[in-house]
Short mmCIF file of C-alpha atoms in Angstrom, two decimals:
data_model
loop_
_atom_site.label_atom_id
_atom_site.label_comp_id
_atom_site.label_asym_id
_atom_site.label_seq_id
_atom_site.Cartn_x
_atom_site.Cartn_y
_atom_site.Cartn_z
CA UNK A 1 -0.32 -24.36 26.09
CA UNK A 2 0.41 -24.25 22.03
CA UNK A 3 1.09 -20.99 20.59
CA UNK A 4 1.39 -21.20 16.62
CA UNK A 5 2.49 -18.23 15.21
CA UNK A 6 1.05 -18.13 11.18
CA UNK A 7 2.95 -16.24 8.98
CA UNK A 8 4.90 -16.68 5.25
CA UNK A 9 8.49 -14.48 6.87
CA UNK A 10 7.15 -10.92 6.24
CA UNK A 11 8.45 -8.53 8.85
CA UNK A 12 5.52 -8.15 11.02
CA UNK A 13 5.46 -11.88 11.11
CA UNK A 14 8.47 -12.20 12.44
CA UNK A 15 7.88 -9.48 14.59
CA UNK A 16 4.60 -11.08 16.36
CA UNK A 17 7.25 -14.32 16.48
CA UNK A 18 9.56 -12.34 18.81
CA UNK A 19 6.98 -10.84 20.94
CA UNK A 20 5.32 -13.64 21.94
CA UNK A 21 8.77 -16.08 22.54
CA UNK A 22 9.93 -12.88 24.71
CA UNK A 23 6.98 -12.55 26.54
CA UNK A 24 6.52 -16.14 27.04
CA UNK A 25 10.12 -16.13 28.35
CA UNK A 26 10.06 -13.26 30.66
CA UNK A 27 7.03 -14.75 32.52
CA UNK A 28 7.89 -18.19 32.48
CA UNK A 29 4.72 -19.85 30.61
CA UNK A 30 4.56 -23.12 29.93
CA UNK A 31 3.66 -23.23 26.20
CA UNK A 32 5.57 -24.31 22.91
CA UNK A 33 5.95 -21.84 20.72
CA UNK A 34 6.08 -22.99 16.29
CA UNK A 35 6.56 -20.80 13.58
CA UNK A 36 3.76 -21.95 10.77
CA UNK A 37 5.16 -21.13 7.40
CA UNK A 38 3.21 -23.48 5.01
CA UNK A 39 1.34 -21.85 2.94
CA UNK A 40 -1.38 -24.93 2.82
CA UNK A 41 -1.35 -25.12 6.94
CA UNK A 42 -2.03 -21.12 7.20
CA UNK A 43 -4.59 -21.69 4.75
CA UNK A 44 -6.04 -24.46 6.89
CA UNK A 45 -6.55 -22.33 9.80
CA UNK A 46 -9.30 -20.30 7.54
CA UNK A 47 -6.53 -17.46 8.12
CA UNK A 48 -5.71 -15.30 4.93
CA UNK A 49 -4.05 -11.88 6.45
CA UNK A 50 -0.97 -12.88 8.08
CA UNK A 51 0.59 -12.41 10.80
CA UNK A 52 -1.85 -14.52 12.71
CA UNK A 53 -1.40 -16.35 15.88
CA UNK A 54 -2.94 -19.77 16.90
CA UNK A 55 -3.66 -20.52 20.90
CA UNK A 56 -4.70 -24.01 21.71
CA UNK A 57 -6.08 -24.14 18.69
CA UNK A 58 -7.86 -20.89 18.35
CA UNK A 59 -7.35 -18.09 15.90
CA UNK A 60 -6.74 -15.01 18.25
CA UNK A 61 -5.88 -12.70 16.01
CA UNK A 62 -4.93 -11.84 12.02
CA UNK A 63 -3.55 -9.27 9.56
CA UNK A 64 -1.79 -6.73 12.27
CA UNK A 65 0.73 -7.28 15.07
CA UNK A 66 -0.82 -8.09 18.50
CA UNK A 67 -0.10 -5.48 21.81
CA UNK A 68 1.76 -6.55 24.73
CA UNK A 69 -1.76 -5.89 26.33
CA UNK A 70 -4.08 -8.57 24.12
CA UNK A 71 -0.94 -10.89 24.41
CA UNK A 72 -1.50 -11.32 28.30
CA UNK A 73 -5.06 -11.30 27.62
CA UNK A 74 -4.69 -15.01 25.59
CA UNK A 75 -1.72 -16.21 27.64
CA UNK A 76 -2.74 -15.52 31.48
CA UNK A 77 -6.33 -16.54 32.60
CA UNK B 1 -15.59 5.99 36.63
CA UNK B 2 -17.23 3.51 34.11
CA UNK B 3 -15.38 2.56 30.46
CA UNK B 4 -17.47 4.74 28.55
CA UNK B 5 -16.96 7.94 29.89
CA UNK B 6 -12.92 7.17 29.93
CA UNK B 7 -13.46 5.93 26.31
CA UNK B 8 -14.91 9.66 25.59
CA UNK B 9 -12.29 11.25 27.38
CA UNK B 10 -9.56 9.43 25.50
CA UNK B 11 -11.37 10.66 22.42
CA UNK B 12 -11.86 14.24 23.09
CA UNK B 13 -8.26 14.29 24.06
CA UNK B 14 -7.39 12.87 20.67
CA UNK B 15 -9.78 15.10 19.00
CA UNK B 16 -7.83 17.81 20.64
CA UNK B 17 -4.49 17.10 20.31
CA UNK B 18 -5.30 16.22 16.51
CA UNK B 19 -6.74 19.97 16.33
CA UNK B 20 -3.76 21.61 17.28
CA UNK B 21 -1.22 19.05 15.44
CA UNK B 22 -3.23 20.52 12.20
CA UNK B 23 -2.98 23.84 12.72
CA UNK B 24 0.73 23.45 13.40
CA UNK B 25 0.68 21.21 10.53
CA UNK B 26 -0.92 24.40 8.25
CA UNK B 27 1.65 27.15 9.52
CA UNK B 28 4.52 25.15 8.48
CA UNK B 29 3.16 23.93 5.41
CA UNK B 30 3.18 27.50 4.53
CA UNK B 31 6.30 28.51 4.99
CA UNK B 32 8.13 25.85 3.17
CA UNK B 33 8.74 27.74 0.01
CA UNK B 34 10.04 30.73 1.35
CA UNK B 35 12.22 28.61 4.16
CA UNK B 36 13.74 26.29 1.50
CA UNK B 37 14.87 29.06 -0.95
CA UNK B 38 16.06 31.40 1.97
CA UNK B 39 18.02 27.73 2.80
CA UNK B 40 19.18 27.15 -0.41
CA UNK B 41 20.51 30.56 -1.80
CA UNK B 42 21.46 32.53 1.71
CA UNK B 43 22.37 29.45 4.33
CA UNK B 44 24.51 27.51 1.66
CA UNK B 45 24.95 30.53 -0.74
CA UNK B 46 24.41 28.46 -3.40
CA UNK B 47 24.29 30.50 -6.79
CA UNK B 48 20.53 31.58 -7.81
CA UNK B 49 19.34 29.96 -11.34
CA UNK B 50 22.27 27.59 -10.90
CA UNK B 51 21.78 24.15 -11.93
CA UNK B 52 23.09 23.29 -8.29
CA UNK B 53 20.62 25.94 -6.68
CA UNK B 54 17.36 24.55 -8.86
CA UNK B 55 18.49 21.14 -7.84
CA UNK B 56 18.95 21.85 -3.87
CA UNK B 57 16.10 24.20 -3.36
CA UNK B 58 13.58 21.25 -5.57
CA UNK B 59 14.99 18.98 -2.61
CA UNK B 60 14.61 21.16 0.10
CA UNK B 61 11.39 21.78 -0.28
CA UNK B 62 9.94 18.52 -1.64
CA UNK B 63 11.39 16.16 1.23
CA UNK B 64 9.95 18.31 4.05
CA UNK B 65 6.42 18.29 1.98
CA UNK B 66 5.96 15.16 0.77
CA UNK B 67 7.03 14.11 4.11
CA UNK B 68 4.17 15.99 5.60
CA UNK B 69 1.67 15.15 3.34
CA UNK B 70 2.57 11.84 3.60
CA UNK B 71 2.02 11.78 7.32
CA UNK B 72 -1.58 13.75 6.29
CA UNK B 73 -2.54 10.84 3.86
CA UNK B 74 -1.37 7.54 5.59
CA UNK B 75 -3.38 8.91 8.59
CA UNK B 76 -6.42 9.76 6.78
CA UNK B 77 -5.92 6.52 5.03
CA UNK B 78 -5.51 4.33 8.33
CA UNK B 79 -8.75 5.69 9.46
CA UNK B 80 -10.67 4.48 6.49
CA UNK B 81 -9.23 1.31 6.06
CA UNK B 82 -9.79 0.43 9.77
CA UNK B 83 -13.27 0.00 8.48
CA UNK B 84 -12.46 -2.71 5.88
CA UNK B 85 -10.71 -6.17 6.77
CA UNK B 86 -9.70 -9.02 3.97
CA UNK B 87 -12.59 -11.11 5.57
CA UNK B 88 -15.31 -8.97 4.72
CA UNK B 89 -14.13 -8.48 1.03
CA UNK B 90 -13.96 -11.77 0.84
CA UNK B 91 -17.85 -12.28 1.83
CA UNK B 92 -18.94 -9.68 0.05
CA UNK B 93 -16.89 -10.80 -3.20
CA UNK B 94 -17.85 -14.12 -2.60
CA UNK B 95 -20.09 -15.91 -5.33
CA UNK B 96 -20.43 -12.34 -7.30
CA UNK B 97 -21.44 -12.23 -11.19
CA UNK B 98 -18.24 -11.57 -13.70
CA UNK B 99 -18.97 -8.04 -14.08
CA UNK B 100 -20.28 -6.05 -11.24
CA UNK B 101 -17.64 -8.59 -9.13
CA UNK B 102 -14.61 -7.19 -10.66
CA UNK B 103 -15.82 -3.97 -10.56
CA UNK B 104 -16.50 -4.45 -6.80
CA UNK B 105 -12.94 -6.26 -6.71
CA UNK B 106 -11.47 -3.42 -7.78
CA UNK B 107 -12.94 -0.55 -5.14
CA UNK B 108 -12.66 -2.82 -2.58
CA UNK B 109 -8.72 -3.55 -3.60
CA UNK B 110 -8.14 -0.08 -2.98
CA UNK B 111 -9.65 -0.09 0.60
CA UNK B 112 -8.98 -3.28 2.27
CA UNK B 113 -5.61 -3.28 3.92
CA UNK B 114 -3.58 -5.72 3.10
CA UNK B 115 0.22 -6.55 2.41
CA UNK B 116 1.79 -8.33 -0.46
CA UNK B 117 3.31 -10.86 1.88
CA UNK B 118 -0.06 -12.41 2.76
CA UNK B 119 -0.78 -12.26 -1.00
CA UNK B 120 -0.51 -15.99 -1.03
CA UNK B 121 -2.84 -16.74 1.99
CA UNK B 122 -5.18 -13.98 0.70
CA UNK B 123 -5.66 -15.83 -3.02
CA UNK B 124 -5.74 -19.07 -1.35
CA UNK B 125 -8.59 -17.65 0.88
CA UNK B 126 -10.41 -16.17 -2.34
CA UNK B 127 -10.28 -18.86 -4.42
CA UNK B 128 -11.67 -21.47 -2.37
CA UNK B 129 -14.78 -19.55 -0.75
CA UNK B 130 -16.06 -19.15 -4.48
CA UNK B 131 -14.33 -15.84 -5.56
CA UNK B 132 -14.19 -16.40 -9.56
CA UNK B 133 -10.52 -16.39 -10.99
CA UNK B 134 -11.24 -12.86 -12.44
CA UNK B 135 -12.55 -11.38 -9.89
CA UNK B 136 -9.73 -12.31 -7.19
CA UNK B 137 -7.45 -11.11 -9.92
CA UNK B 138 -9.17 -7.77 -10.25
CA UNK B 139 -8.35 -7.10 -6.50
CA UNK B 140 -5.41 -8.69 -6.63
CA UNK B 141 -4.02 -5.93 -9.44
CA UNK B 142 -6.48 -3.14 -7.81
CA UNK B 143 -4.37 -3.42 -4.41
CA UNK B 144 -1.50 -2.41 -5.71
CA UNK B 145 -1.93 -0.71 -8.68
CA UNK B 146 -4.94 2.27 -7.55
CA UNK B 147 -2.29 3.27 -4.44
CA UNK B 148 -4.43 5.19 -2.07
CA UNK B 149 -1.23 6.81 -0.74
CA UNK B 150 -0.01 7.84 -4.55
CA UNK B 151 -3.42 8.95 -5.33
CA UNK B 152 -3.16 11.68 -2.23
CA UNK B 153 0.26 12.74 -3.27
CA UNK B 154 -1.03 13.12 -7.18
CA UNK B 155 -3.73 15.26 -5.88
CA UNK B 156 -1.77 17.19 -3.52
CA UNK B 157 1.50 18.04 -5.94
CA UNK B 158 -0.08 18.01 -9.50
CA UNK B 159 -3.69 18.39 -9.04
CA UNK B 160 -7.00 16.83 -9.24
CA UNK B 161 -7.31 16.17 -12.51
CA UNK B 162 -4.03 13.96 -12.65
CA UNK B 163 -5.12 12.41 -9.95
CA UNK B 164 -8.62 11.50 -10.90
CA UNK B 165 -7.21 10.00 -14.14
CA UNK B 166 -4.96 7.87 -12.25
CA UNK B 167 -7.95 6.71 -10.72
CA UNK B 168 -10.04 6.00 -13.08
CA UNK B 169 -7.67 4.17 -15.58
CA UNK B 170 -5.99 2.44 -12.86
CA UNK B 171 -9.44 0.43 -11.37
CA UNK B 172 -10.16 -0.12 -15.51
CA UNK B 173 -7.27 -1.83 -16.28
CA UNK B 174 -7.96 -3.46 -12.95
CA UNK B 175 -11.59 -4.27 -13.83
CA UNK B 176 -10.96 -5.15 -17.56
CA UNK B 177 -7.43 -6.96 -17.12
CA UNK B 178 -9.51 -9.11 -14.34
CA UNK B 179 -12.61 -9.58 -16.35
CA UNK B 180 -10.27 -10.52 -19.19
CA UNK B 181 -8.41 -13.54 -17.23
CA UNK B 182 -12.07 -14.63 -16.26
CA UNK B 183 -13.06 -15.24 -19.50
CA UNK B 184 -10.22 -16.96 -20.55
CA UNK B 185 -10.92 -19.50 -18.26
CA UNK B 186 -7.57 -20.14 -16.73
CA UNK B 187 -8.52 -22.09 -13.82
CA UNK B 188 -5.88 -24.75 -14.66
CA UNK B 189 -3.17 -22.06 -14.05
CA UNK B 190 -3.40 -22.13 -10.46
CA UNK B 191 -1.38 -24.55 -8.73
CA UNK B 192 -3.35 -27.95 -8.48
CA UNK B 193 -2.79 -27.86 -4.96
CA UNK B 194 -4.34 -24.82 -4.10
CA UNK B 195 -7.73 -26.03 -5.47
CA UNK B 196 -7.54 -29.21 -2.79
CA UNK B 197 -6.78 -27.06 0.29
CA UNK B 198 -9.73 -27.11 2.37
CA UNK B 199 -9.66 -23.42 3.93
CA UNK B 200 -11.35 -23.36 7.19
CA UNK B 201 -14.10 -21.16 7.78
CA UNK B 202 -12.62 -18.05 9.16
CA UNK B 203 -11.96 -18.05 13.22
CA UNK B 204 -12.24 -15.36 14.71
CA UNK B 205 -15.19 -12.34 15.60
CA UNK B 206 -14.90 -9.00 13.83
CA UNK B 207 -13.12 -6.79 16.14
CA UNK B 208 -15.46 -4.11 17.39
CA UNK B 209 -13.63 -0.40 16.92
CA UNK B 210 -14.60 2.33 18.30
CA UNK B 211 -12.92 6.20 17.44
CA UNK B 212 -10.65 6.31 19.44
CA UNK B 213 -8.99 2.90 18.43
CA UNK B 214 -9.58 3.66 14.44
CA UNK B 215 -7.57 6.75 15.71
CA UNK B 216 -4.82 4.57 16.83
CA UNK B 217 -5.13 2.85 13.69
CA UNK B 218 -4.25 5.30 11.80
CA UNK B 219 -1.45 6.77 13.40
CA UNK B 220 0.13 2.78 13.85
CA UNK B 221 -0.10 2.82 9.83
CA UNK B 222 1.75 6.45 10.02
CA UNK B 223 4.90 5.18 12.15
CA UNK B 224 4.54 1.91 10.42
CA UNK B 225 4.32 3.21 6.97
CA UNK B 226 6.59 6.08 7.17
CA UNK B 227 9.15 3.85 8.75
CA UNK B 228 8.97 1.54 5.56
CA UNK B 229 8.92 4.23 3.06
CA UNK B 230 11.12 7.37 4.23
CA UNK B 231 14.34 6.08 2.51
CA UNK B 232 12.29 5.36 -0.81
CA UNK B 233 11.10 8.76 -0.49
CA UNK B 234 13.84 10.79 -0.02
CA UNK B 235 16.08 8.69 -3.58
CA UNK B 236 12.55 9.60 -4.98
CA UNK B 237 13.26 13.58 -4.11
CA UNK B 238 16.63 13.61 -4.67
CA UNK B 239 16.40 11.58 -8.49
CA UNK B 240 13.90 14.21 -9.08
CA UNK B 241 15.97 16.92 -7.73
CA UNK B 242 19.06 15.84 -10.30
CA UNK B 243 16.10 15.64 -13.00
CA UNK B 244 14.71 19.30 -12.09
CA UNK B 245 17.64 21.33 -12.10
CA UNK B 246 19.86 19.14 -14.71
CA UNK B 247 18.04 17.80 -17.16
CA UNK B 248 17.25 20.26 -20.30
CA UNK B 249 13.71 21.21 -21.05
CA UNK B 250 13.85 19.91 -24.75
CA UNK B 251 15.60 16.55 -23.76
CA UNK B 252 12.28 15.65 -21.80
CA UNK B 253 10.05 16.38 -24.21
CA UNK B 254 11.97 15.41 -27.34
CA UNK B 255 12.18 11.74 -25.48
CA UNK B 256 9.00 11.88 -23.52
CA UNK B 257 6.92 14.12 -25.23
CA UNK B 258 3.75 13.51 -27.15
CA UNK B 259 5.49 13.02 -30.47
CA UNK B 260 7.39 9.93 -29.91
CA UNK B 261 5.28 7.22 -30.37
CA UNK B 262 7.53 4.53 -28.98
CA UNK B 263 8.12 7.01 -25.26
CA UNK B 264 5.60 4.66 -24.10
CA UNK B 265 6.40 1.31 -24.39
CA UNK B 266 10.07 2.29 -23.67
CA UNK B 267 8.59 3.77 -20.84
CA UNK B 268 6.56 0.31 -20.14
CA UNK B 269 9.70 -1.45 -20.38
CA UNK B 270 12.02 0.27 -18.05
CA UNK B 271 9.20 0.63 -15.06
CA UNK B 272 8.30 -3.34 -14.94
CA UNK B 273 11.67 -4.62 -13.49
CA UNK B 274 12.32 -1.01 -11.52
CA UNK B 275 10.26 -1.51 -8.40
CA UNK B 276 9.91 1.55 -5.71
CA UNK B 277 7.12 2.06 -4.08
CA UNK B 278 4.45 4.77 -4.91
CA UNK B 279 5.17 7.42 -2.83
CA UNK B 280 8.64 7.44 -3.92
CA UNK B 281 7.95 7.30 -7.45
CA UNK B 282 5.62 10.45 -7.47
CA UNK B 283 8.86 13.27 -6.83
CA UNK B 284 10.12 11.65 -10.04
CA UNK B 285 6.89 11.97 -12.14
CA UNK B 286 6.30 15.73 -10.46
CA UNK B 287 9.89 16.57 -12.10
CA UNK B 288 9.30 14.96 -15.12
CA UNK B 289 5.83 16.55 -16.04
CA UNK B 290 7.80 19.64 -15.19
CA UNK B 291 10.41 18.93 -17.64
CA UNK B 292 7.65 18.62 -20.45
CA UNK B 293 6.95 14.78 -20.41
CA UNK B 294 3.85 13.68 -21.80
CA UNK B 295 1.19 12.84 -19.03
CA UNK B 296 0.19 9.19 -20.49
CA UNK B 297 4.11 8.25 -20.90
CA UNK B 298 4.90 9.05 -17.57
CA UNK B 299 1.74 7.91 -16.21
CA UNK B 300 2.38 4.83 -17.90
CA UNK B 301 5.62 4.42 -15.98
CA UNK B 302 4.38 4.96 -12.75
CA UNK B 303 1.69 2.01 -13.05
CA UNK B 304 4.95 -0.19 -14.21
CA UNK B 305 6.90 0.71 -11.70
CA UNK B 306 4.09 0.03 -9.31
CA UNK B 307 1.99 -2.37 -10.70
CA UNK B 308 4.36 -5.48 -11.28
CA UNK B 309 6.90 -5.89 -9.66
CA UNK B 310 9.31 -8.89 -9.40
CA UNK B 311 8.88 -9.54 -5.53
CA UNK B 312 5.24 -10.37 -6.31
CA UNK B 313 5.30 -11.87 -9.18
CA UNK B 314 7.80 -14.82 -6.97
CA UNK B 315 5.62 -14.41 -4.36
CA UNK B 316 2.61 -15.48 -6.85
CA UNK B 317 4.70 -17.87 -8.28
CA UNK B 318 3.50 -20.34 -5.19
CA UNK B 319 0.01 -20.83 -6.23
CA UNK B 320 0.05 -19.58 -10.00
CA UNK B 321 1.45 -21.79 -12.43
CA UNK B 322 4.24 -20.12 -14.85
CA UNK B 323 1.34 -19.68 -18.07
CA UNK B 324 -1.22 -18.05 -15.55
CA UNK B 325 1.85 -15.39 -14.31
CA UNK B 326 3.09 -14.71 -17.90
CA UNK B 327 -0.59 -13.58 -19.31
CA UNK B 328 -1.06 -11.96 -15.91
CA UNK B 329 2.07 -10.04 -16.53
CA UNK B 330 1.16 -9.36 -20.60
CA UNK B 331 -2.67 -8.10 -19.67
CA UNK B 332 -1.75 -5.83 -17.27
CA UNK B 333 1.41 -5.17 -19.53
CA UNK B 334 -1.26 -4.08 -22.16
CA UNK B 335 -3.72 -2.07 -20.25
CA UNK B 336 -1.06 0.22 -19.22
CA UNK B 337 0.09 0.77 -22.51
CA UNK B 338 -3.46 1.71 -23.97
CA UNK B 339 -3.73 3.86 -21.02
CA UNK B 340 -0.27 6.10 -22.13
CA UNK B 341 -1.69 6.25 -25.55
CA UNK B 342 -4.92 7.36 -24.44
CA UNK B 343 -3.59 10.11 -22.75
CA UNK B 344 -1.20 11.09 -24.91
CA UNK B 345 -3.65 11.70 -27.62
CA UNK B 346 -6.61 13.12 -25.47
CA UNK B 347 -4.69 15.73 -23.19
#
């Protein structure tokens, strides 16, 4: 799995960052985790309210922090 | 059990629980004054009419209100901006006429949440979906400028009609500043880059809310908001404190007052490189109009302060080439000047 977390270095960004590297930690996922923080690659993803994270490809979420709860939602099916 | 019924559960509980909060809220509100005076001159027997006394009771009984009006207003806030998302602006902004789009630019700036960190991505976003130049820039000085948060503080500490006028002159510099840079045709002073990055169309579904989760919405932006701003808040209070039991009556008005014609743009000047937020600006102006400042001087150096700020302006700096930034900075610059003269001569 390829988790791509978009995001210029704001706070929440690198709060979503942390959650989802802990999380993918504690329950041993396989996935690579990147920090995006080019501008013209954020833009790319059709993304403009960061923090937003990218799984396999797919825009999961934008503009707000994600819970612990939609997090295991995108990571465990 | 099915979802809905524990989805109207959860709701009436909130509805609740919100009830009482409220009238908890109200019975403490009430009692401030008396508590912070009977704090001020009996707990710390601090002498009454002192300079010290003004100064600690002003504190005392500002940083427990704004506090909780602030809580009052980010909440009520949260709620309405869970409605609005960047995306939607974006469509609806999308391919709009000069006019009516910056005046839409500049409503929808005040509603659509959004932080200037993703500034960047936000522009970027605009700019190539077909948002004119103008219009994006409308929004972009709306946002920060019309502050939803100082407009509830205005209204609650100095009344509707100061409020109202922040309103109004803040979305028409927004509108006119924005409408201005439109017809200017500046499109050259964006980056050259940003005009070849080919923005995907936007991912993901619109996120069906119900009640209950706008509810959670707006108390996220309370702890998230009030854990940002608290600090700026409380330097706010306590400048305003030192101005409200220190400063002379006459000194205020002699160098903010109606008469001097250069208050404003000395006021202009010292608010663009200051930057505080707006809700801990507004303690500051509350003392000051006290102190018989002028309402368009002091007005005008709340927008400054506000308005443009340095953090931005290098945040811009990535897709706005240095010409585009400086008459950025000089319009808006402008607007709020007209708007201190205005009010000093009509009030």
């Amino acid at each position: 799995m390829e988790i791509k977390i978009l995001g210029p270095g704001c706070a929440k960004c690198e709060k979503t960052e942390k959650l989802l590297r802990d999380y993918v930690t504690k329950n041993k996922i396989d996935a690579t985790v990147e920090k995006v923080s080019d501008l013209m690659q954020i833009a790319g993803f059709g993304v403009f309210s960061t923090p937003a994270v990218v799984v396999d490809g797919e825009v999961k979420i934008s503009g707000r922090v994600p819970k612990e709860k939609e997090i295991k939602d995108w990571l465990e099916k | 059990m099915n979802t809905k019924t524990i989805k109207n559960e959860k709701f009436i509980f909130y509805l609740i629980s919100g009830a009482m909060l409220t009238y908890v809220w109200w019975i403490l509100y009430g009692m401030l004054p008396e508590l912070s005076s009977w704090v001020t001159y009996r707990l710390l027997n601090v002498a009454e009419n002192s300079h010290l006394g003004k100064a600690v009771e002003f504190f005392l009984y500002d940083t427990p209100k704004v506090m909780m009006l602030l809580f009052l207003v980010v909440f009520g806030v949260g709620i309405i901006r869970s409605f609005f998302t960047p995306e939607k602006t974006r469509a609806v902004l999308s391919g709009r006429s000069e006019f009516a789009g910056n005046v839409l630019a500049a409503l929808l700036g005040i509603v659509t949440p959004f932080c200037s960190c993703s500034a960047v991505p936000l522009f970027i976003g605009f700019v190539t979906a077909g948002v004119p130049l103008g219009v994006t820039f409308s929004f972009l000085i709306a946002a920060p400028m019309v502050n939803e948060i100082a407009l509830g503080l205005l209204y609650a500490l100095l009344g509707w009609k100061v409020a109202a006028i922040y309103l109004g002159t803040g979305l028409s510099i927004a509108i006119l500043a924005g409408w201005v840079i439109g017809r200017l045709k500046l499109e050259n002073g964006v980056e050259d880059w940003v005009m070849d990055t080919h923005a995907g169309p936007h991912a993901i579904p619109d996120e069906k809310r119900s009640w209950s989760d706008r509810i959670i919405y707006g108390w996220d932006a309370v702890k998230e908001i009030i854990g940002r701003v608290w600090l700026y808040v409380i330097l706010g209070i306590g400048v305003g404190a030192v101005i409200h039991g220190y400063v002379p009556e006459n000194l205020m008005a002699s160098i903010m007052g109606k008469s001097a014609w250069w208050s404003v743009p000395l006021a202009v000047i010292i608010g663009v490189p200051m930057y505080s937020n707006a809700a801990g600006i507004i303690p500051v102006v509350e003392a000051l109009i006290g102190k018989g400042a002028a309402l368009g001087t002091v007005l005008a150096f709340m927008m400054s302060v506000i308005a443009l700020s340095l953090p931005e302006m290098v945040i811009l700096r990535k897709v706005l080439k240095p010409r585009l930034i400086a008459v950025f900075i000089a319009i808006v610059t402008c607007g709020i000047l007209i708007v201190g003269y205005i009010f000093n001569v009509i009030i």
